[in-house]
Coordinates of C-alpha atoms in Angstrom, one line a residue:
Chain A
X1 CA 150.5 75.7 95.8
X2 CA 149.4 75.3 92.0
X3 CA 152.5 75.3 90.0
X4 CA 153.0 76.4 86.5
X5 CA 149.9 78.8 86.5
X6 CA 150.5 81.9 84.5
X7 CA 149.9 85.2 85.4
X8 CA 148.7 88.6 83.8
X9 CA 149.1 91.8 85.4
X10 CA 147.6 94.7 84.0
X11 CA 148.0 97.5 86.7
X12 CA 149.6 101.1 87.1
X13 CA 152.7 101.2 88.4
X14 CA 152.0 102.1 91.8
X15 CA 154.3 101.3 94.9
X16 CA 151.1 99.3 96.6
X17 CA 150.8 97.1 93.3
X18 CA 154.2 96.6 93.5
X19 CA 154.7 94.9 96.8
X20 CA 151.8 92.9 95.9
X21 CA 153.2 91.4 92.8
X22 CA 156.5 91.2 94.6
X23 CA 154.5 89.5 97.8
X24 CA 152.5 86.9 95.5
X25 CA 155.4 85.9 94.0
X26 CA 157.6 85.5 96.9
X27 CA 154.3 83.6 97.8
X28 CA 154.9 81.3 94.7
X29 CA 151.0 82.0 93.6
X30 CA 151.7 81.5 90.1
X31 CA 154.5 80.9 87.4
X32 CA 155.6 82.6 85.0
X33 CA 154.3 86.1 85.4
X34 CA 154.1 88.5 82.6
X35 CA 154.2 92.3 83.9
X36 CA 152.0 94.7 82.1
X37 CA 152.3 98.7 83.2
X38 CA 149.2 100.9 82.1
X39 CA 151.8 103.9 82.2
X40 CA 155.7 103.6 81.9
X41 CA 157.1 103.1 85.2
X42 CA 159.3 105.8 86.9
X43 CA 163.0 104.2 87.0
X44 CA 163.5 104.2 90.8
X45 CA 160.5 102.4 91.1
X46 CA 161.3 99.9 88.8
X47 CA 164.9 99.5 90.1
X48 CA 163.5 99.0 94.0
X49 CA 160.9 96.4 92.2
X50 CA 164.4 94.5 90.7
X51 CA 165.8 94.6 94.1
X52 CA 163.2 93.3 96.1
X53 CA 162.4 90.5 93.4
X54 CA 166.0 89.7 93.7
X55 CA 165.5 89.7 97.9
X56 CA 163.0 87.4 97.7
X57 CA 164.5 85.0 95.0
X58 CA 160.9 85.4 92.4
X59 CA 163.4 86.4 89.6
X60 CA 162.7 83.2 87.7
X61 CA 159.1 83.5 87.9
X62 CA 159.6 86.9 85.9
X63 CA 158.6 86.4 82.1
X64 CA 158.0 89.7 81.4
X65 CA 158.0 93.0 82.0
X66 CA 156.4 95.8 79.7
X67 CA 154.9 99.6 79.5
X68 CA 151.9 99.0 77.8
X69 CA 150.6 103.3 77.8
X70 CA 147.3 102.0 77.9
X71 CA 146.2 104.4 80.5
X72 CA 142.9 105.5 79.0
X73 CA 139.4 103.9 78.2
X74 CA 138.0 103.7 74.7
X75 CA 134.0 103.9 75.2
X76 CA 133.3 104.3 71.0
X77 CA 136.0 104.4 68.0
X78 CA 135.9 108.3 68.3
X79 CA 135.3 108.3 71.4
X80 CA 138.3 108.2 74.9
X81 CA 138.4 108.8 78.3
X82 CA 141.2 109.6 80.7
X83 CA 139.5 107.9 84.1
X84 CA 140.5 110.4 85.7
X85 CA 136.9 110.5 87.6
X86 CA 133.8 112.6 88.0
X87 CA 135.2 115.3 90.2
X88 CA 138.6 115.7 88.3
X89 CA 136.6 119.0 86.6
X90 CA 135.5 120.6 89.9
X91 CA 139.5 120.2 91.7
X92 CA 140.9 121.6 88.5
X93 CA 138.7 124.6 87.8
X94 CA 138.6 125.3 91.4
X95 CA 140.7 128.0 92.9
X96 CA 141.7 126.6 96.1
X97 CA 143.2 123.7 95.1
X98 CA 147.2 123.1 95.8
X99 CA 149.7 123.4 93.8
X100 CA 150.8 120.0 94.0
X101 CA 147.5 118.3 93.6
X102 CA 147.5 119.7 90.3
X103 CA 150.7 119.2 89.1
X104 CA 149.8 115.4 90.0
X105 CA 146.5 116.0 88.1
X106 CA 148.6 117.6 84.7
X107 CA 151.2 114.4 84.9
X108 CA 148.0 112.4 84.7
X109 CA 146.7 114.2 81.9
X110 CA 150.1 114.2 79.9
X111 CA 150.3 111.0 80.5
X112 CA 147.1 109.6 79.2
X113 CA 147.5 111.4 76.2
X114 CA 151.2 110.4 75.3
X115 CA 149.6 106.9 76.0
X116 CA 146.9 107.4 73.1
X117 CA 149.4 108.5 70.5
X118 CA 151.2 106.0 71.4
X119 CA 149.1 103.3 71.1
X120 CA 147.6 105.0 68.0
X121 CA 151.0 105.0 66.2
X122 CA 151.9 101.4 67.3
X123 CA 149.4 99.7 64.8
X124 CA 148.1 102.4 62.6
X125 CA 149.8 102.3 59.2
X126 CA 149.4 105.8 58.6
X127 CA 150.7 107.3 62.0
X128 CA 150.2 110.7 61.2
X129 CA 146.6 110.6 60.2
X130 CA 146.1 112.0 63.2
X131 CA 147.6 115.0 62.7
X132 CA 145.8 115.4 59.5
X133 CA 142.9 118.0 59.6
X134 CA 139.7 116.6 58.7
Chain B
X1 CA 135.1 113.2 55.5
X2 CA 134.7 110.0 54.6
X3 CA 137.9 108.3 55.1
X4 CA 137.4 109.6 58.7
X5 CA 135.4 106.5 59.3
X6 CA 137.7 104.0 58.5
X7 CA 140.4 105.8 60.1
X8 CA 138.5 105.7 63.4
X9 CA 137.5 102.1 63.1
X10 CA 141.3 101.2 62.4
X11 CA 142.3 103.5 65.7
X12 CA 139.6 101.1 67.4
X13 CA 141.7 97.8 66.1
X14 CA 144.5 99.1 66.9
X15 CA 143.9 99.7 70.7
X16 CA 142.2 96.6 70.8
X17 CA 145.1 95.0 69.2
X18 CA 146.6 96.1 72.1
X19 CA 144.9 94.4 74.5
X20 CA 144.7 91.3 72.9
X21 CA 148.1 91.1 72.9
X22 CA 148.7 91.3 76.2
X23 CA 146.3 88.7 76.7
X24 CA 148.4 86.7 74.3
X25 CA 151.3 87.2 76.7
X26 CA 152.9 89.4 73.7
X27 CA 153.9 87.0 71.7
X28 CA 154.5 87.9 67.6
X29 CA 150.9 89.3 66.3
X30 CA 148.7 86.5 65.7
X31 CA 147.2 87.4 62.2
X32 CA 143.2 86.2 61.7
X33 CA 142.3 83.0 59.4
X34 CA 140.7 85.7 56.8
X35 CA 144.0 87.2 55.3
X36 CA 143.2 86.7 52.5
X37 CA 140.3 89.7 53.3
X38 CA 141.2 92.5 51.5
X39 CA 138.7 94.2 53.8
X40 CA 140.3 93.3 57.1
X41 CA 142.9 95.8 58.9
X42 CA 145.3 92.4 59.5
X43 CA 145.5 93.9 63.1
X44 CA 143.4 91.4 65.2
X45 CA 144.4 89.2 66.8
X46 CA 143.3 85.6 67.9
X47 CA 143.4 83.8 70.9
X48 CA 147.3 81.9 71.3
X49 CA 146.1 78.1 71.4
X50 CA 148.6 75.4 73.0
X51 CA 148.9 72.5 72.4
X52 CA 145.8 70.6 73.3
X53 CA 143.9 72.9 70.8
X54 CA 142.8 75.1 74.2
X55 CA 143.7 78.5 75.0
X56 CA 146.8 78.8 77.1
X57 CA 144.9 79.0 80.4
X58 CA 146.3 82.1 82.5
X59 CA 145.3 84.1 85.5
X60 CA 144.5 87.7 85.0
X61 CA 145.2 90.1 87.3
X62 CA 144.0 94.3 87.8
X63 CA 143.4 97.1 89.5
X64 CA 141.0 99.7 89.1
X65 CA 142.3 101.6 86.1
X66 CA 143.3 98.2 84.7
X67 CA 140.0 96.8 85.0
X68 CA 138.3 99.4 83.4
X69 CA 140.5 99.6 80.2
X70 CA 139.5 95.6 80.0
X71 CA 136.0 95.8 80.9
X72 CA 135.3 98.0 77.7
X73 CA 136.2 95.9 75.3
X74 CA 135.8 92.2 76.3
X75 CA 133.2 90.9 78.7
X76 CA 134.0 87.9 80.9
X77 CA 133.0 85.2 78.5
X78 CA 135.5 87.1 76.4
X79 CA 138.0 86.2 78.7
X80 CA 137.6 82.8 78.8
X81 CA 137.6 82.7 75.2
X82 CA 141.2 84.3 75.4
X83 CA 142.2 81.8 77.9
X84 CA 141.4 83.8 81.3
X85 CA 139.9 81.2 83.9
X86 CA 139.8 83.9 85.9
X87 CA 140.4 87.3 86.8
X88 CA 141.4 89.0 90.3
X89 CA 140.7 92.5 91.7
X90 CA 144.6 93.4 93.0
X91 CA 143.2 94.7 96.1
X92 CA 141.8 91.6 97.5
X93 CA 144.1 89.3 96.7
X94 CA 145.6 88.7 100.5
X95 CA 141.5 87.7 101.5
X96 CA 141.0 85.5 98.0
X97 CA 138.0 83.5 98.6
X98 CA 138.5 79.7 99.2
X99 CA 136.0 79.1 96.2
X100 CA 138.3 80.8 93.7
X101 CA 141.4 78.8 94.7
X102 CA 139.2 75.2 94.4
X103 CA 138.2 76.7 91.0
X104 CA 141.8 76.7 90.1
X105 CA 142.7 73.2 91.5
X106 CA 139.7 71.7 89.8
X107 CA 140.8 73.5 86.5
X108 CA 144.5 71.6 87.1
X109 CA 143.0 68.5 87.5
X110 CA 141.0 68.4 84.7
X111 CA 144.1 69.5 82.3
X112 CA 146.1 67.0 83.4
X113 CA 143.9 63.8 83.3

């Protein structure tokens, strides 16, 4: 194995991305790794990603861990998506989808936008110039 | 209406910022040479060098989502300006090609000669 390589990881914080990270680093693919979560990660995930780390002894190779709420796409200054995909419209107007479906679909949503005002209020000097009409 | 301009060009920085800064392995904000620019938003950042004058070298890692919030903004010789020698779809990791992994070793070698 390659030592001393560092590693990025900018994913959402899925249970499957999860046991990868946890399996490439049990794997000693790289060192040190630095963590990066698109959207804030639910604590009982987080806690079972702690516990299997410390199963599999990769708790050294852990430099960081952050929530980045960087779960949209800016196309143009003015201009930001959700990727939420082409036929998020269709299941939301339509009237036979489940309940749960879009309650996933809303938490998306929320989500996404908490992540831009986030982001928007992390750098911007004026953070309420958002809020301002135009 | 036309502050609106500037605001939205500062939003831009900002998310950008963001980015870069993860890219930076979030260290303290890296402030561009041109400070001194009364124009600039002081919000960019620059590559982190080490010290052989190179970009720290690192291994970039997505998934979908991931990949599309990076492949807006920077394009692959982006990356390798900000010190990415290469960048992995999370999915295939388990089947990574045997090329990629001699990329790597030949990038080692080279550093440490």
């Amino acid at each position: 194995m390659i030592p001393d390589v560092p590693v990025v990881y900018l994913v959402e914080p899925t249970v499957a991305n999860l046991q990868i990270i946890n399996s490439d680093l049990s794997r000693n693919l790289y060192s040190p790794a630095y963590i990066n979560f698109l959207s804030s990660i639910p604590r009982p995930l987080l806690e079972d990603f702690a516990s299997q780390s410390v199963e599999n002894g990769t708790t050294e190779h852990l430099a960081q861990i952050f929530d980045q709420y960087l779960n949209f796409i800016v196309s143009e200054p003015d201009l930001f998506s959700l990727g939420m995909g082409n036929d998020s419209y269709w299941t939301i107007s339509s009237t036979k989808a489940a309940d749960d479906i879009l309650d996933k679909y809303i938490e998306r949503i929320v989500s996404g936008l908490f992540s831009v005002v986030v982001t928007m209020g992390r750098h911007s000097f004026n953070s309420l110039g958002i809020l301002k009409p135009d | 209406m036309s502050c609106t301009s500037a605001t939205s060009e500062r939003r831009f920085d900002a998310w950008t910022a963001s980015i870069e800064k993860i890219l930076n392995l979030n260290r303290q904000n890296q402030v561009s040479d041109d400070q001194n620019d009364t124009q600039s938003t002081g919000v960019t950042q620059t590559p982190l060098l080490g010290s052989d004058g190179e970009p720290i070298w690192k291994v970039l890692v997505f998934d979908n989502l991931g990949r599309d919030v990076i492949s807006s903004i920077l394009q692959v010789d982006d990356l390798r300006a900000w010190g990415v020698t290469i960048h992995l779809y999370a999915e295939t990791i388990h089947s990574t090609p045997l090329a990629s992994i001699l990329l790597l070793e030949e990038l080692t070698l080279i550093n440490r000669s």
